[in-house]
mmCIF file of C-alpha atoms in Angstrom:
data_model
loop_
_atom_site.group_PDB
_atom_site.id
_atom_site.type_symbol
_atom_site.label_atom_id
_atom_site.label_comp_id
_atom_site.label_asym_id
_atom_site.label_seq_id
_atom_site.Cartn_x
_atom_site.Cartn_y
_atom_site.Cartn_z
ATOM 1 C CA MET U 1 -1.761 -10.769 8.546
ATOM 2 C CA GLU U 2 -1.132 -7.529 8.050
ATOM 3 C CA LEU U 3 -0.398 -5.431 10.611
ATOM 4 C CA HIS U 4 -1.891 -2.218 12.271
ATOM 5 C CA ASP U 5 -0.688 0.552 12.654
ATOM 6 C CA THR U 6 -0.370 0.451 16.125
ATOM 7 C CA ASP U 7 1.756 -2.450 15.718
ATOM 8 C CA ILE U 8 3.719 -0.798 13.750
ATOM 9 C CA LYS U 9 4.561 2.898 15.214
ATOM 10 C CA LYS U 10 6.329 0.056 17.398
ATOM 11 C CA THR U 11 9.116 -0.283 15.439
ATOM 12 C CA THR U 12 12.308 1.373 16.210
ATOM 13 C CA ALA U 13 14.875 1.616 13.274
ATOM 14 C CA LEU U 14 18.521 1.960 13.251
ATOM 15 C CA LEU U 15 19.532 2.890 9.585
ATOM 16 C CA ALA U 16 22.722 1.362 7.962
ATOM 17 C CA GLY U 17 24.700 2.281 4.255
ATOM 18 C CA VAL U 18 27.708 1.575 2.772
ATOM 19 C CA ASP U 19 29.734 3.869 0.864
ATOM 20 C CA LEU U 20 31.150 2.438 -1.913
ATOM 21 C CA GLY U 21 32.558 6.743 -3.541
ATOM 22 C CA GLU U 22 29.144 6.176 -5.096
ATOM 23 C CA PRO U 23 27.561 9.701 -5.181
ATOM 24 C CA ASP U 24 24.428 9.322 -4.646
ATOM 25 C CA THR U 25 25.111 7.389 -0.808
ATOM 26 C CA GLU U 26 23.878 10.408 0.794
ATOM 27 C CA GLU U 27 20.848 10.657 -1.140
ATOM 28 C CA SER U 28 19.921 6.902 -0.947
ATOM 29 C CA LEU U 29 19.973 6.691 3.160
ATOM 30 C CA ASP U 30 17.926 9.855 3.080
ATOM 31 C CA GLU U 31 15.606 8.256 0.608
ATOM 32 C CA LEU U 32 15.300 5.084 3.507
ATOM 33 C CA ARG U 33 14.684 7.791 5.287
ATOM 34 C CA GLU U 34 11.404 8.363 4.122
ATOM 35 C CA LEU U 35 10.745 4.738 2.948
ATOM 36 C CA ALA U 36 10.899 3.890 6.455
ATOM 37 C CA ARG U 37 8.588 7.150 7.419
ATOM 38 C CA THR U 38 6.322 5.308 4.807
ATOM 39 C CA ALA U 39 6.844 2.286 6.786
ATOM 40 C CA GLY U 40 5.668 3.487 9.887
ATOM 41 C CA ALA U 41 9.014 3.053 11.402
ATOM 42 C CA GLU U 42 10.741 5.568 13.960
ATOM 43 C CA VAL U 43 14.230 6.204 13.043
ATOM 44 C CA ALA U 44 16.544 6.208 16.308
ATOM 45 C CA GLY U 45 19.426 7.277 13.613
ATOM 46 C CA VAL U 46 21.948 7.105 10.480
ATOM 47 C CA ILE U 47 25.380 5.356 10.287
ATOM 48 C CA CYS U 48 26.909 4.533 7.182
ATOM 49 C CA GLN U 49 30.716 3.053 6.697
ATOM 50 C CA LYS U 50 32.921 3.720 3.883
ATOM 51 C CA ARG U 51 34.555 0.504 2.774
ATOM 52 C CA PRO U 52 36.193 0.063 -0.751
ATOM 53 C CA ALA U 53 34.101 -3.505 -0.753
ATOM 54 C CA ILE U 54 31.134 -5.375 0.887
ATOM 55 C CA ASP U 55 31.915 -8.013 2.756
ATOM 56 C CA PRO U 56 30.650 -10.603 1.443
ATOM 57 C CA ALA U 57 30.045 -12.190 4.881
ATOM 58 C CA THR U 58 28.859 -9.168 6.724
ATOM 59 C CA CYS U 59 28.165 -6.341 4.458
ATOM 60 C CA VAL U 60 30.141 -3.988 6.816
ATOM 61 C CA GLY U 61 33.136 -4.365 8.789
ATOM 62 C CA SER U 62 33.390 -6.056 12.571
ATOM 63 C CA GLY U 63 34.517 -2.867 14.306
ATOM 64 C CA PHE U 64 30.741 -1.290 12.709
ATOM 65 C CA LEU U 65 29.063 -3.881 13.946
ATOM 66 C CA ASN U 66 29.804 -3.769 17.071
ATOM 67 C CA ASP U 67 28.778 -0.252 17.026
ATOM 68 C CA MET U 68 25.862 -1.092 15.809
ATOM 69 C CA ALA U 69 25.086 -3.697 18.146
ATOM 70 C CA ASP U 70 25.859 -0.797 21.271
ATOM 71 C CA PHE U 71 23.428 1.655 18.995
ATOM 72 C CA CYS U 72 20.752 -0.794 18.819
ATOM 73 C CA ARG U 73 21.315 -1.927 22.441
ATOM 74 C CA ASP U 74 21.235 1.778 24.052
ATOM 75 C CA ASN U 75 18.247 3.526 22.101
ATOM 76 C CA GLY U 76 15.685 0.592 22.335
ATOM 77 C CA VAL U 77 16.294 -0.804 18.395
ATOM 78 C CA ASP U 78 14.060 -3.358 17.898
ATOM 79 C CA LEU U 79 15.212 -3.046 13.854
ATOM 80 C CA ILE U 80 18.286 -2.500 11.431
ATOM 81 C CA ILE U 81 17.467 -1.419 8.239
ATOM 82 C CA PHE U 82 20.287 -1.878 5.656
ATOM 83 C CA ASP U 83 20.411 0.390 2.461
ATOM 84 C CA ARG U 84 21.293 -2.211 0.572
ATOM 85 C CA GLU U 85 20.146 -5.366 -0.466
ATOM 86 C CA LEU U 86 21.374 -8.189 1.785
ATOM 87 C CA SER U 87 22.497 -11.993 1.103
ATOM 88 C CA PRO U 88 20.778 -14.508 3.273
ATOM 89 C CA VAL U 89 24.221 -15.371 4.448
ATOM 90 C CA GLN U 90 24.947 -11.768 4.974
ATOM 91 C CA MET U 91 21.468 -10.924 7.010
ATOM 92 C CA ARG U 92 22.280 -13.641 9.371
ATOM 93 C CA ASN U 93 25.560 -13.145 9.791
ATOM 94 C CA ILE U 94 23.995 -9.148 11.193
ATOM 95 C CA GLU U 95 21.793 -10.302 13.353
ATOM 96 C CA LYS U 96 23.862 -12.801 15.054
ATOM 97 C CA ALA U 97 25.604 -10.169 15.972
ATOM 98 C CA THR U 98 23.956 -7.525 16.602
ATOM 99 C CA ASP U 99 20.761 -9.300 17.893
ATOM 100 C CA VAL U 100 18.345 -7.227 16.022
ATOM 101 C CA ARG U 101 15.640 -8.031 13.017
ATOM 102 C CA THR U 102 17.629 -6.816 10.142
ATOM 103 C CA ILE U 103 16.027 -6.573 6.607
ATOM 104 C CA ASP U 104 17.424 -4.784 3.620
ATOM 105 C CA ARG U 105 16.192 -1.908 1.447
ATOM 106 C CA THR U 106 14.357 -4.718 -0.968
ATOM 107 C CA MET U 107 12.068 -6.049 1.975
ATOM 108 C CA LEU U 108 11.903 -2.898 3.180
ATOM 109 C CA ILE U 109 10.006 -1.212 -0.697
ATOM 110 C CA LEU U 110 8.646 -4.484 -0.659
ATOM 111 C CA ASP U 111 6.303 -4.149 2.861
ATOM 112 C CA ILE U 112 5.379 -0.944 1.790
ATOM 113 C CA PHE U 113 4.783 -1.933 -1.684
ATOM 114 C CA ALA U 114 2.252 -4.721 0.391
ATOM 115 C CA GLY U 115 0.739 -2.107 2.507
ATOM 116 C CA ARG U 116 -0.410 0.026 -0.329
ATOM 117 C CA ALA U 117 -1.855 -2.812 -3.039
ATOM 118 C CA ARG U 118 -5.500 -2.308 -3.809
ATOM 119 C CA SER U 119 -6.134 -3.644 -6.409
ATOM 120 C CA SER U 120 -6.090 -7.688 -7.325
ATOM 121 C CA GLU U 121 -3.658 -6.906 -9.866
ATOM 122 C CA GLY U 122 -1.399 -4.637 -7.565
ATOM 123 C CA LYS U 123 -1.935 -7.211 -4.962
ATOM 124 C CA LEU U 124 -1.090 -10.439 -7.031
ATOM 125 C CA GLN U 125 2.350 -8.773 -8.198
ATOM 126 C CA VAL U 126 3.879 -7.308 -4.997
ATOM 127 C CA GLU U 127 3.084 -11.453 -3.979
ATOM 128 C CA LEU U 128 5.267 -12.498 -7.409
ATOM 129 C CA ALA U 129 7.904 -10.184 -5.627
ATOM 130 C CA GLN U 130 7.491 -10.664 -2.476
ATOM 131 C CA LEU U 131 8.233 -14.877 -3.220
ATOM 132 C CA ARG U 132 10.572 -14.149 -5.950
ATOM 133 C CA TYR U 133 12.463 -11.891 -3.216
ATOM 134 C CA MET U 134 11.854 -14.905 -0.160
ATOM 135 C CA LEU U 135 12.265 -18.445 -2.602
ATOM 136 C CA PRO U 136 16.651 -18.418 -2.161
ATOM 137 C CA ARG U 137 15.899 -17.053 1.775
ATOM 138 C CA LEU U 138 14.356 -19.787 2.295
ATOM 139 C CA THR U 139 17.270 -22.004 3.432
ATOM 140 C CA GLY U 140 16.178 -24.008 6.527
ATOM 141 C CA LYS U 141 14.084 -23.143 9.334
ATOM 142 C CA GLY U 142 16.587 -21.098 11.176
ATOM 143 C CA ILE U 143 16.349 -17.241 11.508
ATOM 144 C CA GLU U 144 14.696 -16.850 7.908
ATOM 145 C CA MET U 145 11.715 -18.526 8.920
ATOM 146 C CA SER U 146 11.944 -16.622 11.996
ATOM 147 C CA ARG U 147 11.278 -12.850 10.641
ATOM 148 C CA LEU U 148 7.715 -14.184 9.735
ATOM 149 C CA GLY U 149 6.724 -12.408 12.642
ATOM 150 C CA GLY U 150 4.935 -8.896 13.095
ATOM 151 C CA GLY U 151 7.230 -5.940 12.713
ATOM 152 C CA ILE U 152 7.597 -4.021 9.026
ATOM 153 C CA GLY U 153 9.287 -5.902 6.094
ATOM 154 C CA THR U 154 6.794 -8.594 7.109
ATOM 155 C CA ARG U 155 3.258 -8.136 5.920
ATOM 156 C CA GLY U 156 1.437 -8.998 2.888
ATOM 157 C CA PRO U 157 -0.353 -11.180 0.946
ATOM 158 C CA GLY U 158 2.394 -13.168 0.450
ATOM 159 C CA GLU U 159 4.135 -13.752 4.018
ATOM 160 C CA THR U 160 1.679 -16.893 4.918
ATOM 161 C CA LYS U 161 2.707 -19.029 2.399
ATOM 162 C CA LEU U 162 6.431 -18.657 2.996
ATOM 163 C CA GLU U 163 6.406 -21.261 5.944
ATOM 164 C CA THR U 164 5.640 -23.934 2.474
ATOM 165 C CA ASP U 165 8.330 -25.537 0.587
ATOM 166 C CA ARG U 166 9.918 -24.327 -2.167
ATOM 167 C CA ARG U 167 8.338 -26.761 -4.608
ATOM 168 C CA HIS U 168 4.356 -25.396 -3.395
ATOM 169 C CA ILE U 169 6.168 -21.830 -3.341
ATOM 170 C CA HIS U 170 7.502 -22.502 -7.221
ATOM 171 C CA ARG U 171 3.754 -23.161 -7.938
ATOM 172 C CA ARG U 172 2.736 -20.705 -6.573
ATOM 173 C CA ILE U 173 5.094 -17.989 -8.599
ATOM 174 C CA ASP U 174 3.675 -20.296 -11.548
ATOM 175 C CA THR U 175 0.313 -19.538 -10.908
ATOM 176 C CA LEU U 176 1.024 -15.880 -10.336
ATOM 177 C CA LYS U 177 3.022 -15.447 -13.326
ATOM 178 C CA GLU U 178 0.104 -16.832 -15.383
ATOM 179 C CA LYS U 179 -2.311 -14.379 -13.719
ATOM 180 C CA LEU U 180 -0.241 -11.775 -14.566
ATOM 181 C CA GLY U 181 -0.010 -12.669 -18.291
ATOM 182 C CA GLU U 182 -3.335 -12.342 -18.839
ATOM 183 C CA VAL U 183 -3.479 -8.560 -16.516
ATOM 184 C CA ALA U 184 -1.086 -8.158 -19.387
ATOM 185 C CA ARG U 185 -2.509 -10.094 -22.270
ATOM 186 C CA GLN U 186 -5.882 -7.765 -21.126
ATOM 187 C CA ARG U 187 -4.005 -4.414 -21.232
ATOM 188 C CA SER U 188 -2.566 -5.235 -24.272
ATOM 189 C CA ARG U 189 -6.418 -5.340 -25.720
ATOM 190 C CA GLN U 190 -7.391 -2.537 -24.468
ATOM 191 C CA ARG U 191 -4.496 -0.730 -25.905
ATOM 192 C CA GLU U 192 -5.177 -2.146 -28.669
ATOM 193 C CA ARG U 193 -8.743 -1.523 -29.166
ATOM 194 C CA ARG U 194 -7.620 2.811 -27.763
ATOM 195 C CA LYS U 195 -5.713 2.518 -31.058
ATOM 196 C CA ARG U 196 -8.043 1.141 -33.372
ATOM 197 C CA ASP U 197 -9.985 4.274 -32.435
ATOM 198 C CA GLY U 198 -7.955 6.316 -32.201
ATOM 199 C CA VAL U 199 -7.382 7.206 -28.967
ATOM 200 C CA ILE U 200 -4.051 8.920 -27.405
ATOM 201 C CA SER U 201 -2.529 8.066 -24.060
ATOM 202 C CA VAL U 202 -0.379 10.437 -22.238
ATOM 203 C CA ALA U 203 1.276 8.569 -19.507
ATOM 204 C CA ILE U 204 1.704 10.262 -16.055
ATOM 205 C CA VAL U 205 5.545 8.841 -14.953
ATOM 206 C CA GLY U 206 8.108 10.460 -12.660
ATOM 207 C CA TYR U 207 10.229 9.870 -9.127
ATOM 208 C CA THR U 208 7.552 8.720 -6.401
ATOM 209 C CA ASN U 209 6.025 11.695 -4.528
ATOM 210 C CA ALA U 210 6.471 14.183 -7.733
ATOM 211 C CA GLY U 211 3.179 14.957 -7.490
ATOM 212 C CA LYS U 212 1.420 13.007 -10.480
ATOM 213 C CA SER U 213 -1.541 11.919 -8.500
ATOM 214 C CA THR U 214 -1.856 15.303 -8.124
ATOM 215 C CA LEU U 215 -1.646 16.481 -10.971
ATOM 216 C CA LEU U 216 -4.186 14.004 -12.262
ATOM 217 C CA ASN U 217 -6.718 14.876 -9.928
ATOM 218 C CA ALA U 218 -6.142 18.750 -10.981
ATOM 219 C CA LEU U 219 -6.518 17.950 -14.350
ATOM 220 C CA THR U 220 -9.180 15.344 -13.711
ATOM 221 C CA ASP U 221 -11.343 14.825 -10.854
ATOM 222 C CA ALA U 222 -9.967 11.061 -10.481
ATOM 223 C CA GLY U 223 -10.063 11.496 -7.374
ATOM 224 C CA VAL U 224 -7.349 9.403 -7.230
ATOM 225 C CA LEU U 225 -5.398 9.365 -3.284
ATOM 226 C CA SER U 226 -3.191 11.896 -3.413
ATOM 227 C CA GLU U 227 -0.069 12.210 -0.003
ATOM 228 C CA ASP U 228 3.011 13.569 0.630
ATOM 229 C CA MET U 229 4.316 10.196 1.586
ATOM 230 C CA LEU U 230 5.718 7.408 -0.576
ATOM 231 C CA PHE U 231 4.336 5.423 -3.019
ATOM 232 C CA ALA U 232 0.739 6.716 -2.302
ATOM 233 C CA THR U 233 -0.495 5.284 -5.707
ATOM 234 C CA LEU U 234 0.167 1.708 -7.245
ATOM 235 C CA ASP U 235 -2.463 0.700 -9.129
ATOM 236 C CA PRO U 236 -2.825 2.704 -12.418
ATOM 237 C CA THR U 237 -5.573 5.115 -12.958
ATOM 238 C CA ALA U 238 -6.650 6.396 -16.558
ATOM 239 C CA ARG U 239 -8.955 9.130 -17.228
ATOM 240 C CA ALA U 240 -9.952 11.220 -20.200
ATOM 241 C CA LEU U 241 -8.398 15.090 -20.776
ATOM 242 C CA GLU U 242 -10.202 17.526 -22.482
ATOM 243 C CA LEU U 243 -7.791 19.994 -24.805
ATOM 244 C CA PRO U 244 -7.568 23.692 -26.033
ATOM 245 C CA SER U 245 -8.862 22.276 -28.803
ATOM 246 C CA GLY U 246 -11.424 20.474 -27.619
ATOM 247 C CA SER U 247 -9.831 16.461 -28.477
ATOM 248 C CA SER U 248 -9.353 14.690 -25.637
ATOM 249 C CA VAL U 249 -6.708 12.437 -24.596
ATOM 250 C CA MET U 250 -6.477 9.417 -22.165
ATOM 251 C CA LEU U 251 -4.372 10.373 -19.404
ATOM 252 C CA VAL U 252 -2.583 7.601 -17.092
ATOM 253 C CA ASP U 253 -0.980 7.812 -13.643
ATOM 254 C CA THR U 254 1.439 5.534 -12.793
ATOM 255 C CA VAL U 255 3.762 3.695 -9.958
ATOM 256 C CA GLY U 256 6.287 5.837 -9.089
ATOM 257 C CA PHE U 257 9.850 5.348 -9.685
ATOM 258 C CA ILE U 258 12.691 5.606 -7.394
ATOM 259 C CA ARG U 259 16.432 4.724 -6.767
ATOM 260 C CA ARG U 260 17.458 1.533 -7.032
ATOM 261 C CA LEU U 261 14.099 0.404 -7.312
ATOM 262 C CA PRO U 262 14.125 -3.717 -7.260
ATOM 263 C CA HIS U 263 14.748 -5.751 -9.816
ATOM 264 C CA HIS U 264 12.161 -7.999 -9.061
ATOM 265 C CA LEU U 265 9.785 -5.405 -8.522
ATOM 266 C CA ILE U 266 11.171 -4.263 -11.962
ATOM 267 C CA GLU U 267 9.413 -7.570 -13.598
ATOM 268 C CA ALA U 268 6.497 -8.052 -11.326
ATOM 269 C CA PHE U 269 5.078 -4.161 -12.492
ATOM 270 C CA LYS U 270 5.506 -4.819 -15.856
ATOM 271 C CA SER U 271 2.591 -4.742 -17.158
ATOM 272 C CA THR U 272 1.538 -1.761 -15.170
ATOM 273 C CA LEU U 273 4.890 0.104 -16.345
ATOM 274 C CA GLU U 274 3.906 -1.194 -20.041
ATOM 275 C CA GLU U 275 0.905 1.243 -20.035
ATOM 276 C CA ALA U 276 3.935 4.290 -19.656
ATOM 277 C CA VAL U 277 5.715 2.852 -22.945
ATOM 278 C CA GLN U 278 2.773 2.083 -24.847
ATOM 279 C CA ALA U 279 1.539 5.204 -24.222
ATOM 280 C CA ASP U 280 1.787 8.400 -27.475
ATOM 281 C CA VAL U 281 3.707 10.896 -24.860
ATOM 282 C CA ILE U 282 5.626 10.555 -21.456
ATOM 283 C CA LEU U 283 5.301 13.755 -18.617
ATOM 284 C CA ASN U 284 8.157 13.212 -16.289
ATOM 285 C CA VAL U 285 7.171 14.846 -13.410
ATOM 286 C CA CYS U 286 9.603 16.504 -11.026
ATOM 287 C CA ASP U 287 9.608 17.843 -7.016
ATOM 288 C CA CYS U 288 11.843 20.608 -8.916
ATOM 289 C CA SER U 289 11.432 22.565 -5.418
ATOM 290 C CA SER U 290 13.585 19.105 -3.942
ATOM 291 C CA PRO U 291 17.748 19.825 -4.020
ATOM 292 C CA VAL U 292 18.402 16.352 -6.272
ATOM 293 C CA PHE U 293 15.286 16.778 -8.792
ATOM 294 C CA ARG U 294 17.376 16.726 -11.529
ATOM 295 C CA ASP U 295 19.299 13.685 -10.502
ATOM 296 C CA HIS U 296 15.210 12.494 -10.410
ATOM 297 C CA LEU U 297 14.681 13.301 -13.597
ATOM 298 C CA ALA U 298 17.431 11.262 -14.793
ATOM 299 C CA ILE U 299 16.932 8.503 -13.027
ATOM 300 C CA THR U 300 13.080 8.502 -14.290
ATOM 301 C CA GLY U 301 15.045 9.021 -17.743
ATOM 302 C CA LYS U 302 17.659 6.057 -17.826
ATOM 303 C CA LEU U 303 14.192 3.663 -16.096
ATOM 304 C CA LEU U 304 12.724 4.712 -19.133
ATOM 305 C CA ASP U 305 14.931 3.448 -21.376
ATOM 306 C CA GLU U 306 15.729 0.438 -19.762
ATOM 307 C CA LEU U 307 11.650 0.226 -20.133
ATOM 308 C CA GLY U 308 12.036 0.548 -23.961
ATOM 309 C CA ALA U 309 10.351 3.802 -23.840
ATOM 310 C CA GLY U 310 13.099 6.056 -25.507
ATOM 311 C CA GLY U 311 11.988 7.756 -28.660
ATOM 312 C CA LYS U 312 8.916 8.847 -26.954
ATOM 313 C CA PRO U 313 8.370 12.122 -27.091
ATOM 314 C CA VAL U 314 8.977 13.176 -23.325
ATOM 315 C CA ILE U 315 8.018 16.391 -21.580
ATOM 316 C CA THR U 316 9.521 17.708 -18.460
ATOM 317 C CA VAL U 317 7.444 18.483 -15.940
ATOM 318 C CA LEU U 318 9.244 21.095 -13.612
ATOM 319 C CA ASN U 319 5.824 20.498 -10.959
ATOM 320 C CA LYS U 320 5.866 22.797 -7.276
ATOM 321 C CA ILE U 321 7.629 25.584 -8.347
ATOM 322 C CA ASP U 322 5.437 27.469 -6.265
ATOM 323 C CA LYS U 323 8.313 25.624 -3.218
ATOM 324 C CA ALA U 324 10.993 25.866 -5.911
ATOM 325 C CA ASP U 325 13.942 28.555 -5.701
ATOM 326 C CA ALA U 326 13.833 30.267 -8.648
ATOM 327 C CA ASP U 327 17.963 30.639 -9.186
ATOM 328 C CA GLU U 328 17.805 26.515 -9.099
ATOM 329 C CA LEU U 329 15.765 25.874 -12.186
ATOM 330 C CA TYR U 330 17.561 28.917 -13.829
ATOM 331 C CA GLY U 331 18.134 28.102 -17.624
ATOM 332 C CA MET U 332 16.163 24.240 -16.694
ATOM 333 C CA GLU U 333 13.639 23.190 -19.836
ATOM 334 C CA GLY U 334 10.241 22.233 -18.882
ATOM 335 C CA VAL U 335 7.168 23.440 -18.406
ATOM 336 C CA ARG U 336 6.726 24.739 -14.849
ATOM 337 C CA ILE U 337 3.554 24.244 -13.053
ATOM 338 C CA SER U 338 1.730 23.526 -9.373
ATOM 339 C CA ALA U 339 -0.448 21.365 -9.655
ATOM 340 C CA LYS U 340 -1.391 21.984 -6.114
ATOM 341 C CA ASN U 341 -2.919 25.640 -7.097
ATOM 342 C CA GLY U 342 -3.445 24.874 -11.209
ATOM 343 C CA GLU U 343 -0.431 27.260 -11.803
ATOM 344 C CA GLY U 344 1.139 26.630 -15.568
ATOM 345 C CA PHE U 345 -1.738 24.323 -16.426
ATOM 346 C CA ASP U 346 -2.471 26.259 -20.145
ATOM 347 C CA SER U 347 0.746 26.616 -20.963
ATOM 348 C CA LEU U 348 0.896 22.221 -20.320
ATOM 349 C CA LEU U 349 -2.064 21.722 -21.532
ATOM 350 C CA GLU U 350 -0.562 23.554 -24.732
ATOM 351 C CA THR U 351 2.778 21.875 -25.023
ATOM 352 C CA ILE U 352 0.604 18.314 -24.211
ATOM 353 C CA GLU U 353 -0.789 19.000 -27.829
ATOM 354 C CA LYS U 354 1.767 20.383 -29.622
ATOM 355 C CA SER U 355 3.630 17.007 -29.131
ATOM 356 C CA LEU U 356 0.516 14.373 -29.641
ATOM 357 C CA PRO U 357 1.344 12.415 -32.628
ATOM 358 C CA VAL U 358 -0.724 13.325 -35.487
ATOM 359 C CA GLN U 359 -4.843 12.552 -34.734
ATOM 360 C CA LYS U 360 -6.460 9.862 -35.926
ATOM 361 C CA ALA U 361 -10.293 9.607 -35.946
ATOM 362 C CA ARG U 362 -12.408 6.569 -36.923
ATOM 363 C CA VAL U 363 -14.988 7.224 -39.618
ATOM 364 C CA THR U 364 -17.630 5.510 -41.490
ATOM 365 C CA LEU U 365 -16.862 6.401 -45.279
ATOM 366 C CA LEU U 366 -19.625 5.727 -48.635
ATOM 367 C CA PHE U 367 -17.874 5.605 -51.479
ATOM 368 C CA PRO U 368 -20.525 6.216 -54.389
ATOM 369 C CA PHE U 369 -19.706 3.680 -57.575
ATOM 370 C CA ALA U 370 -18.475 6.646 -59.686
ATOM 371 C CA ASP U 371 -16.465 7.799 -56.895
ATOM 372 C CA ILE U 372 -15.583 4.327 -55.307
ATOM 373 C CA GLY U 373 -11.555 5.281 -56.583
ATOM 374 C CA GLN U 374 -11.629 7.767 -54.205
ATOM 375 C CA SER U 375 -11.555 4.617 -50.999
ATOM 376 C CA SER U 376 -7.588 4.110 -52.268
ATOM 377 C CA VAL U 377 -6.695 7.213 -50.588
ATOM 378 C CA VAL U 378 -8.014 4.860 -47.169
ATOM 379 C CA ARG U 379 -5.891 1.834 -47.759
ATOM 380 C CA GLU U 380 -2.883 4.096 -48.589
ATOM 381 C CA ASN U 381 -3.232 6.733 -45.564
ATOM 382 C CA GLY U 382 -5.292 4.670 -42.792
ATOM 383 C CA ALA U 383 -6.473 1.464 -41.631
ATOM 384 C CA VAL U 384 -9.915 -0.004 -42.856
ATOM 385 C CA LEU U 385 -11.108 -1.824 -40.204
ATOM 386 C CA SER U 386 -14.231 -3.448 -41.905
ATOM 387 C CA GLU U 387 -16.013 -2.853 -45.191
ATOM 388 C CA GLU U 388 -19.032 -4.128 -47.835
ATOM 389 C CA TYR U 389 -20.562 -2.731 -50.610
ATOM 390 C CA THR U 390 -24.484 -1.323 -50.866
ATOM 391 C CA GLY U 391 -26.856 -0.491 -52.621
ATOM 392 C CA GLN U 392 -25.456 3.192 -52.526
ATOM 393 C CA GLY U 393 -21.558 2.151 -52.793
ATOM 394 C CA LEU U 394 -18.476 0.567 -50.799
ATOM 395 C CA LYS U 395 -18.921 1.434 -47.402
ATOM 396 C CA MET U 396 -16.133 1.571 -45.737
ATOM 397 C CA ASP U 397 -16.058 1.793 -41.150
ATOM 398 C CA CYS U 398 -11.989 2.779 -41.053
ATOM 399 C CA ILE U 399 -9.466 5.069 -38.998
ATOM 400 C CA VAL U 400 -8.204 7.968 -40.596
ATOM 401 C CA ASP U 401 -5.140 10.811 -40.144
ATOM 402 C CA THR U 402 -7.521 13.840 -39.733
ATOM 403 C CA VAL U 403 -5.862 15.395 -42.685
ATOM 404 C CA THR U 404 -7.297 12.405 -44.882
ATOM 405 C CA ALA U 405 -10.803 12.659 -42.487
ATOM 406 C CA GLU U 406 -11.385 16.625 -43.581
ATOM 407 C CA ARG U 407 -10.349 15.864 -47.185
ATOM 408 C CA LEU U 408 -12.952 12.828 -47.368
ATOM 409 C CA ARG U 409 -15.327 14.482 -45.610
ATOM 410 C CA LYS U 410 -18.412 14.732 -47.922
ATOM 411 C CA PHE U 411 -18.259 10.718 -47.838
ATOM 412 C CA HIS U 412 -18.694 10.398 -44.123
ATOM 413 C CA VAL U 413 -21.664 9.160 -43.101
ATOM 414 C CA ASP U 414 -23.800 8.225 -39.540
ATOM 415 C CA LEU U 415 -22.312 4.951 -38.189
#
């Protein structure tokens, strides 16, 4: 059951965090507020407890739980959102102590993804992540089952299946993994075909709401949904982009990153994220008007390394330059642009062109019998897709770098 906006807007939430001394506790809570807003909640308050360690039974201390219960009762709060992943025991005990439905950061993000998924692949990915998250929480017919009612953290393609037994859910997970495996294989075949055809790909990655979709739309007229909201776009979009030299590349938009991105989502969206991993060049886009944009760049870089994209050419793109504080950007390396008004696009396109790998082209060559020895140049410097002997000589369909293609220009023939 998917909820209507009028239902979601009635949710009043209390955001709760635990400060264990991490340097990003405050920023993470700020993000949680934006996530709650994106899901449609009205935030009544934000509270945080400093602790040396997480309480295994309730996450926070008993006195803090009492304060939460009083706040919820006095302010009409009907949902508590924790800025950490809670265990089933912790969730149950918090709800028992406060008498308020409780979800964690992971459930909130899953809920947003469920509302944003549009393609069949996106829906499969979200359902898989939801089931993997909920499976260990299906311990019986108690409070875990009761959370299947309306409200933030309960919507999406997977919730109607959560009342079935574990065996059925395991079967459903296997089915989803099989379907997504086929999607991954299709993507792999598409990438191989693009590589054979000499297509260069450039992936746009970055923190959620950094302006990635706005940049794709501005450069290619892609018409992708672009909103001032977290995770406005989930499904990858690829469009051709013409560079100053006249050559073109495939520009690919990807799902945004965020602090503490749930492991379930990284696993489920692996085939989508591989578009970034397999790209020839990566644009790491950030909102440089944010006071923590350096953290955003670092988090994205770390996730790219974890996904196996280390060693790829990465261009830092400082977006929203029209809103940024110049002093904050002093000494910062990167291409400065405004995706909204087009400022800095010429510099960005030039930088992309300079960062591209050796350009390759697919050509058909016909070597007369007297020049067949020249075909060794192709075998040494390119890839032969097919070859045949004709009455005029050796005909080869191949991919070679542009330097070699120019060197063998006199042997070019039409396909």
